[in-house]
mmCIF file of C-alpha atoms and ligand atoms in Angstrom:
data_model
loop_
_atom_site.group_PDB
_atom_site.id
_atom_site.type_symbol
_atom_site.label_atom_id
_atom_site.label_comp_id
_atom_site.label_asym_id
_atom_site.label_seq_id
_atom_site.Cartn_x
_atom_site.Cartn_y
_atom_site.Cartn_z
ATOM 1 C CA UNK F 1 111.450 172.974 145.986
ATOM 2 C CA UNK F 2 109.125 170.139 147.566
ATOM 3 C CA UNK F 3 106.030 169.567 145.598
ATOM 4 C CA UNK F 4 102.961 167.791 146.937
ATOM 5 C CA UNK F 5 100.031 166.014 145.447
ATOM 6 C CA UNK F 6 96.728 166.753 147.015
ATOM 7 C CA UNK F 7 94.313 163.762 146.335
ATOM 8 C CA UNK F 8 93.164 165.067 143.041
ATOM 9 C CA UNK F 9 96.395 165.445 141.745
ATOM 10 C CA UNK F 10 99.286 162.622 143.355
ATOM 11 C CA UNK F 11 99.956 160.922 139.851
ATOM 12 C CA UNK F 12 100.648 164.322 138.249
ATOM 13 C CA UNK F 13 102.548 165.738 141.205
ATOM 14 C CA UNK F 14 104.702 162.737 141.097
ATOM 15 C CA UNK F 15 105.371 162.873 137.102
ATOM 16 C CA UNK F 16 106.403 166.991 137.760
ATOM 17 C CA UNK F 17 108.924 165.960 140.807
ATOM 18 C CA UNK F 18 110.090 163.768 138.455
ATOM 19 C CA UNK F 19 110.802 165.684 135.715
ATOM 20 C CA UNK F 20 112.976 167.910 138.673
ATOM 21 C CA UNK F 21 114.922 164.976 139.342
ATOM 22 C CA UNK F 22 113.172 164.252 142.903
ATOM 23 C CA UNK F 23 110.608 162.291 145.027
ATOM 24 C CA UNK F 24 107.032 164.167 145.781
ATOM 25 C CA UNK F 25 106.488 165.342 149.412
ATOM 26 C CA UNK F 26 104.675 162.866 152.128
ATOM 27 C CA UNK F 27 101.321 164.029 152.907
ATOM 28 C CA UNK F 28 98.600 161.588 154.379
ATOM 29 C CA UNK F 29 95.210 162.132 153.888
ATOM 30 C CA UNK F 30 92.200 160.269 155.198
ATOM 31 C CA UNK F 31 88.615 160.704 156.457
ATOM 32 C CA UNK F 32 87.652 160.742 160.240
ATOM 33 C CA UNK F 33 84.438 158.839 160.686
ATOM 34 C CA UNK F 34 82.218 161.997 160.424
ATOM 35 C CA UNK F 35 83.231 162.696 157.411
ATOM 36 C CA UNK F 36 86.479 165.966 157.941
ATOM 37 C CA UNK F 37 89.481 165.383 156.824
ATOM 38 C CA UNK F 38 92.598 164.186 158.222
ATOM 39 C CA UNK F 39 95.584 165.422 156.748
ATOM 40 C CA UNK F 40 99.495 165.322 157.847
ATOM 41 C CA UNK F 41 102.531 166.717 156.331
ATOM 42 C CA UNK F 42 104.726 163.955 156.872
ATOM 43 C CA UNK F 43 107.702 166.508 155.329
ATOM 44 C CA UNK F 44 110.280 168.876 157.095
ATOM 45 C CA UNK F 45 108.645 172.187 155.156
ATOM 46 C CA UNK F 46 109.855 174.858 157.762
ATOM 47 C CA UNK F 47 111.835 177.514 155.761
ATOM 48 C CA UNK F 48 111.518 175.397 152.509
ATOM 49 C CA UNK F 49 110.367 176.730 148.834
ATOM 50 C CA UNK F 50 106.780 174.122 148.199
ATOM 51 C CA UNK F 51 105.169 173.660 145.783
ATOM 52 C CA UNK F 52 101.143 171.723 145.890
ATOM 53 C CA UNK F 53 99.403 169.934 142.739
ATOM 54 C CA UNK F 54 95.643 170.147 142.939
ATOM 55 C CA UNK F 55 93.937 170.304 139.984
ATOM 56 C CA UNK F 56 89.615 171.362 140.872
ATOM 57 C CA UNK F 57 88.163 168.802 138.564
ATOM 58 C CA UNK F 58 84.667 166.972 139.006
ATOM 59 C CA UNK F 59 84.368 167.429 142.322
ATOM 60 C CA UNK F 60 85.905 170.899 142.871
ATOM 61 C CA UNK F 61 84.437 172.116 146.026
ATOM 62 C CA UNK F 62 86.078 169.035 147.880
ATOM 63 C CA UNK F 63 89.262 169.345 146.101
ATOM 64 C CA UNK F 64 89.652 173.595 146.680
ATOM 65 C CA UNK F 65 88.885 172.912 150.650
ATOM 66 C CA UNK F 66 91.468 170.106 150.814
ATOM 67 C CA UNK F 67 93.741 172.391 148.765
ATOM 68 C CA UNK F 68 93.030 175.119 151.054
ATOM 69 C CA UNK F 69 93.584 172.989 154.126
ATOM 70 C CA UNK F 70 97.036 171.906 152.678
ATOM 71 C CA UNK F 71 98.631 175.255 151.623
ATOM 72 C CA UNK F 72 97.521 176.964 155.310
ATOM 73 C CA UNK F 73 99.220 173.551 157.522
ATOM 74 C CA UNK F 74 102.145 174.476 155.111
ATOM 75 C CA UNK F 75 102.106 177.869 156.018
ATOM 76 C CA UNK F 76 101.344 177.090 159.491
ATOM 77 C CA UNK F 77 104.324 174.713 159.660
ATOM 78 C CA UNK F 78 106.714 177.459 158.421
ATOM 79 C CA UNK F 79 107.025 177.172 154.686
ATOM 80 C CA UNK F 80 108.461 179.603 153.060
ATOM 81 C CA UNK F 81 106.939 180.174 149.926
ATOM 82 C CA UNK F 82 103.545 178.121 148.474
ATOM 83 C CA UNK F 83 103.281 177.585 145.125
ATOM 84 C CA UNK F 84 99.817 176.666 144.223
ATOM 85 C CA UNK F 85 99.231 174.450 141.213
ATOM 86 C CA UNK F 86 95.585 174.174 140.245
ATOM 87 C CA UNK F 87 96.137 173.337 136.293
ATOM 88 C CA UNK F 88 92.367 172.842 136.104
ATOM 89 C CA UNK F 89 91.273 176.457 137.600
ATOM 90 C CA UNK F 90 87.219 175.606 138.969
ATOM 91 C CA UNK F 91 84.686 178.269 138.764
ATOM 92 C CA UNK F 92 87.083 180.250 136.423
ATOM 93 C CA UNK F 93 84.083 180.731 134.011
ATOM 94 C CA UNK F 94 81.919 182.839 136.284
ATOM 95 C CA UNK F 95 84.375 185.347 136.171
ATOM 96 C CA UNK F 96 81.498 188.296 135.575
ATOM 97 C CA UNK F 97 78.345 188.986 137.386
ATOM 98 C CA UNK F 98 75.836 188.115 134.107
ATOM 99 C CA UNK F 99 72.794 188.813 136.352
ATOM 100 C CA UNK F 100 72.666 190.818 139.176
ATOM 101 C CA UNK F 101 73.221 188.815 143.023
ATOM 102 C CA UNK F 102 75.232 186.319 141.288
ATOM 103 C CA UNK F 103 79.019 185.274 142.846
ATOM 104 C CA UNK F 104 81.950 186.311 140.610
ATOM 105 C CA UNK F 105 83.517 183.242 141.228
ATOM 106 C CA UNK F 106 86.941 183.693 140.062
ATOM 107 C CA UNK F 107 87.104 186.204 142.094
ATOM 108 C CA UNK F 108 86.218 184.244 144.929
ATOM 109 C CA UNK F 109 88.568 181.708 144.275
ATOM 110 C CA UNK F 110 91.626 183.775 144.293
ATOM 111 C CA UNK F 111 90.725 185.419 147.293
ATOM 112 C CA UNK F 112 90.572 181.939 149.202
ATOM 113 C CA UNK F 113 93.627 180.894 148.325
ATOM 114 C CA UNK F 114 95.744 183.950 149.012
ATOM 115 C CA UNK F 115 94.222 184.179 152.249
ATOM 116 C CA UNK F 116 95.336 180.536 153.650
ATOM 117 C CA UNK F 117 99.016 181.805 152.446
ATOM 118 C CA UNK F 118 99.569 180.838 148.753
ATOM 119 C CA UNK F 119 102.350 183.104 147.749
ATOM 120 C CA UNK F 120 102.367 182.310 143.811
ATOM 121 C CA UNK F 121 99.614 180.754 141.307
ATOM 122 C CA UNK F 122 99.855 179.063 138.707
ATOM 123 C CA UNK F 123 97.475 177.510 135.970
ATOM 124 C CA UNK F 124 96.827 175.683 132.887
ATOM 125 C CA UNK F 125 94.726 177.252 129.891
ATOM 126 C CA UNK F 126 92.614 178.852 132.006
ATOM 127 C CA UNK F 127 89.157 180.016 131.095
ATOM 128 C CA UNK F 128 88.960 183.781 131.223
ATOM 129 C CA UNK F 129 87.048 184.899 128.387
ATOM 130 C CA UNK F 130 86.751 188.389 130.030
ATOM 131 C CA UNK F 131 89.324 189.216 131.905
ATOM 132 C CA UNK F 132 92.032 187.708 129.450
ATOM 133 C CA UNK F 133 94.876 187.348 132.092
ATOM 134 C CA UNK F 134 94.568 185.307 135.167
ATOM 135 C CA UNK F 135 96.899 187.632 136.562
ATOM 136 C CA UNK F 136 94.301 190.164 137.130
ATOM 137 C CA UNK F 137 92.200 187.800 139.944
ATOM 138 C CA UNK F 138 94.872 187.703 142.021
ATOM 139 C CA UNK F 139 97.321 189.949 143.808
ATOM 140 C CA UNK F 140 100.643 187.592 144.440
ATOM 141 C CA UNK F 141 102.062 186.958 141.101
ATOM 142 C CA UNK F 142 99.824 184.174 138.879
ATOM 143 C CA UNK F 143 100.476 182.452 135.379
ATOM 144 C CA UNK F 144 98.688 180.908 133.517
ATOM 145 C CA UNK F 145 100.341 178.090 131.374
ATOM 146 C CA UNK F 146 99.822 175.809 127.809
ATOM 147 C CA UNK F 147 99.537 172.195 127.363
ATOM 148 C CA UNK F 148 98.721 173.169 123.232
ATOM 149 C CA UNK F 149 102.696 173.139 122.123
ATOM 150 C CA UNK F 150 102.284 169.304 123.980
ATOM 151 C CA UNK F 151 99.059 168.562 122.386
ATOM 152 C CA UNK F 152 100.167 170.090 118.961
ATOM 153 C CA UNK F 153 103.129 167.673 119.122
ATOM 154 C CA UNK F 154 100.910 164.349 120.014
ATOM 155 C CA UNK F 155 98.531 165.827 117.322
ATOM 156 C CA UNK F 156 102.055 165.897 114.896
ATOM 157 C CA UNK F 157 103.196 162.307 115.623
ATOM 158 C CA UNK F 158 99.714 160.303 115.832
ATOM 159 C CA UNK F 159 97.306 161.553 113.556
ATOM 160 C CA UNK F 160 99.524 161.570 110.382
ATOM 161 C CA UNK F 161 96.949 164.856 109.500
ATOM 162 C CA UNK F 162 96.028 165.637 105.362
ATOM 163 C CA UNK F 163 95.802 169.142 104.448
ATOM 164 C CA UNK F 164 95.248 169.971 107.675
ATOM 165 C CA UNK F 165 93.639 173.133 109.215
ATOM 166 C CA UNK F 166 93.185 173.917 113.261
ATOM 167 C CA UNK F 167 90.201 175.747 114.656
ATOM 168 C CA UNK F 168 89.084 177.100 117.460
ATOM 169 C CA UNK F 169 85.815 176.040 118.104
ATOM 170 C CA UNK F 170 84.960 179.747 119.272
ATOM 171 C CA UNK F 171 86.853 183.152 119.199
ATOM 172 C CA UNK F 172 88.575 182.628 121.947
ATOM 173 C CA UNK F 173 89.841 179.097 121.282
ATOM 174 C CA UNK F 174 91.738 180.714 118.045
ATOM 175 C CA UNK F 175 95.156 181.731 120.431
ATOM 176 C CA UNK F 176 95.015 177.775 121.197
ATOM 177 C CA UNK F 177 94.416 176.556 117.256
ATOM 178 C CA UNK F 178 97.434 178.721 116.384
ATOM 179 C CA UNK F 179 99.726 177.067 118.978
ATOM 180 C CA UNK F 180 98.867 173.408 117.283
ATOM 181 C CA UNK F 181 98.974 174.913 114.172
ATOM 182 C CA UNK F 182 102.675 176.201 114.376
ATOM 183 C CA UNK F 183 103.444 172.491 116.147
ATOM 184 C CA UNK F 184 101.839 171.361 112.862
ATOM 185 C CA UNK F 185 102.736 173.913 110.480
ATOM 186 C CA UNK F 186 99.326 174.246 109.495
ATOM 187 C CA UNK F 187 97.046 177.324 109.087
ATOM 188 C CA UNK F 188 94.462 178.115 111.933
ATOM 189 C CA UNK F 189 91.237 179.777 112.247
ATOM 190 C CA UNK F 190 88.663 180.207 114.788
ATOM 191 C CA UNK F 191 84.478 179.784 114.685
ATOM 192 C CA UNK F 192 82.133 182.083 116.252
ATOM 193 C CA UNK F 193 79.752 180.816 118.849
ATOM 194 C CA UNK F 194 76.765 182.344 120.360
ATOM 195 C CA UNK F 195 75.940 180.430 124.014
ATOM 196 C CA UNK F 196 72.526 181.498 125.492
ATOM 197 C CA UNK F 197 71.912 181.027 128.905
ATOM 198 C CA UNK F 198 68.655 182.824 130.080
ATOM 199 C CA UNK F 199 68.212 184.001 133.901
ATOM 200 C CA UNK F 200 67.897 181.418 136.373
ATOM 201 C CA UNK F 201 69.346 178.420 134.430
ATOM 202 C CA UNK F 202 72.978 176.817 134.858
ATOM 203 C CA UNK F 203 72.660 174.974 131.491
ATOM 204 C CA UNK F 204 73.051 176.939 127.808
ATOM 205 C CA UNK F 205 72.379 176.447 124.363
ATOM 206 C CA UNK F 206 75.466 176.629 121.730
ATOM 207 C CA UNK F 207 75.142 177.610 117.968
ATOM 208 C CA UNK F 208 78.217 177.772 115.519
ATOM 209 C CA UNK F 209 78.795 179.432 112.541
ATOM 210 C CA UNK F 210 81.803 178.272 110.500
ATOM 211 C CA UNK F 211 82.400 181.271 108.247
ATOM 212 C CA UNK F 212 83.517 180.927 104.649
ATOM 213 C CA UNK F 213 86.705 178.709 105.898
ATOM 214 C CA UNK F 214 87.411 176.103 102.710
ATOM 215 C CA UNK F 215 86.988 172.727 104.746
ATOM 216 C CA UNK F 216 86.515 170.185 101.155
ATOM 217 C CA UNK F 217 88.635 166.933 101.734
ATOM 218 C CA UNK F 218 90.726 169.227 104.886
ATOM 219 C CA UNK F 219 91.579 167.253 108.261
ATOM 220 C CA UNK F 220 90.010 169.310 110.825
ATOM 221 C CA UNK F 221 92.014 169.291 113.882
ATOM 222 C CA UNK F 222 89.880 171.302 117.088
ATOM 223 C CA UNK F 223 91.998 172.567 119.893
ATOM 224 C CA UNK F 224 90.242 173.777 122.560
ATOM 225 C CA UNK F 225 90.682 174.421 126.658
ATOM 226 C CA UNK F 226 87.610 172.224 127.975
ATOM 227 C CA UNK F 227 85.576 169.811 126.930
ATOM 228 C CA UNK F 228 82.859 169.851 129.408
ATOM 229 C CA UNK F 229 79.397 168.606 127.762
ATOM 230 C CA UNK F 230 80.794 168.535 124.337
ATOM 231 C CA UNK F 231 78.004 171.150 123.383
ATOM 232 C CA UNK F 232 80.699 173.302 121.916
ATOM 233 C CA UNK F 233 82.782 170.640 120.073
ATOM 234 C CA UNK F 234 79.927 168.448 118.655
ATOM 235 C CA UNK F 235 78.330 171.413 116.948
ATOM 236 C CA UNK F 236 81.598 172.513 115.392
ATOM 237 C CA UNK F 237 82.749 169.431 113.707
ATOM 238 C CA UNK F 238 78.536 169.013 112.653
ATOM 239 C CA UNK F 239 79.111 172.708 111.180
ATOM 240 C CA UNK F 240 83.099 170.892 109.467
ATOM 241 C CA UNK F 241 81.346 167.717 108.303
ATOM 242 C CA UNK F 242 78.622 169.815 106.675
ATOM 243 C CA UNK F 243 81.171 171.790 104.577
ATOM 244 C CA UNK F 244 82.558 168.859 103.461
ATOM 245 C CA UNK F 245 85.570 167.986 106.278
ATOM 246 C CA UNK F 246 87.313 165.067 105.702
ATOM 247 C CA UNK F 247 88.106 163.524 109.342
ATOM 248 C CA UNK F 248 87.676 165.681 112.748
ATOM 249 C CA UNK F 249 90.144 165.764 115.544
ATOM 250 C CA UNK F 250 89.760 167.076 118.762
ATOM 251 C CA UNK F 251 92.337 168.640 121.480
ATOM 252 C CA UNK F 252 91.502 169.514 124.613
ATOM 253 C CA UNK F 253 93.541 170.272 127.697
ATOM 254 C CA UNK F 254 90.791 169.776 130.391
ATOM 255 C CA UNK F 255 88.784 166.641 130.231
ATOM 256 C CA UNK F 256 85.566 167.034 132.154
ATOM 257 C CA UNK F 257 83.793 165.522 130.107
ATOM 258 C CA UNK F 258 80.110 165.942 131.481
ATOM 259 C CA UNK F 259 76.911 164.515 130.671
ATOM 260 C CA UNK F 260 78.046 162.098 127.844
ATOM 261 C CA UNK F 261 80.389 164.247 125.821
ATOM 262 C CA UNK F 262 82.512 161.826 124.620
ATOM 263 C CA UNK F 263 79.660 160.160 122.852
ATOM 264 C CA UNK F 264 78.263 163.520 121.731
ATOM 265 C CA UNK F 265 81.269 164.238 120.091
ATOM 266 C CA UNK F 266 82.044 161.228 118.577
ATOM 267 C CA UNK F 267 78.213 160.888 117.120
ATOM 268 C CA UNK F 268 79.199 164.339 115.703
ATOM 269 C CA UNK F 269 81.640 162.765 113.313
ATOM 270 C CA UNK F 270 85.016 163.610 115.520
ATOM 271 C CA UNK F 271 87.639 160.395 115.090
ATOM 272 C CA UNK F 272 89.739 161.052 117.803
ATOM 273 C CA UNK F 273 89.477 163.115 121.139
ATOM 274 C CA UNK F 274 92.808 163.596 123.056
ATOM 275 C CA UNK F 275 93.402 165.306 126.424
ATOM 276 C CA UNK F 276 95.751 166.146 129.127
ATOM 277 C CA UNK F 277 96.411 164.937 132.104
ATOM 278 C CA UNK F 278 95.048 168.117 134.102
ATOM 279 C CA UNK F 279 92.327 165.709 135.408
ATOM 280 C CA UNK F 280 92.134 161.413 134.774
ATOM 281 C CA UNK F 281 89.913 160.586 131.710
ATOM 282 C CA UNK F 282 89.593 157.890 129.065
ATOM 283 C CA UNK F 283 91.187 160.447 126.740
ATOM 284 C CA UNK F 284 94.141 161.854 128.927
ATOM 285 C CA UNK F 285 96.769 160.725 126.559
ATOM 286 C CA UNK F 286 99.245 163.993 127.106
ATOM 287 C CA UNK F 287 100.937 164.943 130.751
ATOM 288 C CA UNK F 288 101.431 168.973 131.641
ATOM 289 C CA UNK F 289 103.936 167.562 133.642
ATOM 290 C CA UNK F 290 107.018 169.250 131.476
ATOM 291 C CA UNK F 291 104.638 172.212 131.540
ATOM 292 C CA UNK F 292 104.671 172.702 135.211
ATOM 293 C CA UNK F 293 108.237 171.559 135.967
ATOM 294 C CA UNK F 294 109.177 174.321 133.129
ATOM 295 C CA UNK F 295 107.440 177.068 134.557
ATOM 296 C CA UNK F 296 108.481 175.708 138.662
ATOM 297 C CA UNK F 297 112.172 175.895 137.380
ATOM 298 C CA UNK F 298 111.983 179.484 135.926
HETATM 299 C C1 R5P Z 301 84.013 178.019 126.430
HETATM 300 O O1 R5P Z 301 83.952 179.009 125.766
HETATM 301 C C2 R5P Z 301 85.142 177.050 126.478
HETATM 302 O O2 R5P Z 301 86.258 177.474 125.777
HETATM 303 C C3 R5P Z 301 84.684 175.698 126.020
HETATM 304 O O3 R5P Z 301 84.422 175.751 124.638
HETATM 305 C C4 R5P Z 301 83.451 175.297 126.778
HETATM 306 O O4 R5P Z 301 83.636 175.452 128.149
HETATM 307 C C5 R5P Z 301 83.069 173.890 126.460
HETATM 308 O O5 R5P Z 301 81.872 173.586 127.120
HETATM 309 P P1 R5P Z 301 80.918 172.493 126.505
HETATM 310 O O6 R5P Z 301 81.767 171.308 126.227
HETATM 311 O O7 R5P Z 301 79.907 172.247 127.578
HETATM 312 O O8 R5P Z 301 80.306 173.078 125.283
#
């Protein structure tokens, strides 16, 4: 299999063709002077098995029209199968129509990219509180993968943890605390959190309620799919510190870190924030590269 890097994604593309012994595919990609996009496959695809990295971070409607530009010159150039990689899935949150008129994005999505000729999906720790399985956006066959057994390991070797518990910063989050917990062989639990987000707005409010979990002189390690403002993680470890928490950590696979979360966090008592690699950040400290190469060989 040949696997490309779109321009969100080369480093990470080149770690997972790596990690299958071989050198990532030759694509160029530049700007004409209005502003379109140039791209050549500089590769021999026709009949080949390939295999594209683009991960929809930060600026996500540029990065899923390059991706979809890529996978249909691969198709057009004979390929014959398209794995698309997209560990950071965009717009996978609007995955329900809350009010009525609004897109079901995920939905959306998936439909794109099946149309310009991706034949498989897959995905990292994708957000899909309602629909639980990313398998059900799509029709060709999608996964959806974990970077928490790699984050539970870092989380093992670096934080040297006391009486340590992992929690899932909302119901949802508690499948990923118990993957770091078994890397740690720790117990897990999960918080509840209410997010309001009235008609017409794009921003929400989060509360958190902690339960009756004993924190007292614990290590709180969070695990959680995205950090994106840091709303979510900075009121959980406030809600930890309160009950008496000795240090918070924080896991995340997607970094996105909007609108000052790191600072948010960290101002909420966390000591250390660690990420993947499923988009560049000051805190991407873990690669999904074994992740996808696994899941490419199988
Ligand atoms: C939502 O339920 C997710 O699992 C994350 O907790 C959420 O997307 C994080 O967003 P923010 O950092 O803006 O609170």
């Amino acid at each position: 299999m040949l696997i490309f890097g779109g321009s969100a994604s080369q480093p990470l593309a080149e770690k997972v063709a790596k990690e299958l012994g071989q050198e990532a595919g030759k694509l160029e990609l530049k700007r004409f002077p209005d502003g379109e996009k140039y791209l050549r496959v500089h590769d021999e695809v026709k009949d080949r098995d390939v295999a594209v990295v683009q991960s929809l971070y930060r600026t996500p409607d540029e990065n899923i029209f390059e991706l979809l530009l890529l996978i249909d010159t691969l198709r057009d150039l004979g390929a014959k199968s398209i794995t698309a990689i997209a560990p950071y899935l965009a717009y996978a949150r609007q995955d329900s129509r809350f009010y009525p008129g609004e897109a079901v994005s995920s939905a959306s999505i998936a439909r794109l990219l099946e149309s310009a000729g991706t034949t498989s999906f897959l995905t990292i720790d994708c957000h899909l509180h309602r629909l639980g399985d990313v398998a059900k956006v799509f029709t060709i066959p999608a996964r959806n993968l974990t970077a928490m057994h790699e984050l539970g390991k870092y989380a093992r070797d670096h934080f040297n943890p006391k009486k340590p518990i992992v929690i899932g910063p909302d119901e949802e989050a508690g499948q990923w605390a118990e993957v770091v917990a078994k890397e740690l062989d720790a117990e897990s639990t999960a918080f509840k959190k209410v997010r309001v987000r009235k008609e017409g707005e794009t921003g929400s409010k989060v509360t958190v309620d902690a339960g009756s979990v004993e924190l007292k002189g614990r290590d709180a390690i969070f695990a959680d799919d995205i950090i994106s403002t840091g709303g979510t993680i900075a009121e959980a470890a406030k809600a930890c510190k309160k009950k008496g928490a000795k240090r918070v950590f924080v896991l995340c696979t997607h970094p996105v870190l909007a609108q000052g979360a790191l600072k948010r966090i960290k101002a909420a008592g966390a000591v250390k924030i660690i990420g993947t690699d499923t988009m560049p950040s000051p805190i991407s400290k873990v690669s999904v590269a074994p992740v996808i190469a696994a899941a490419l060989k199988t």
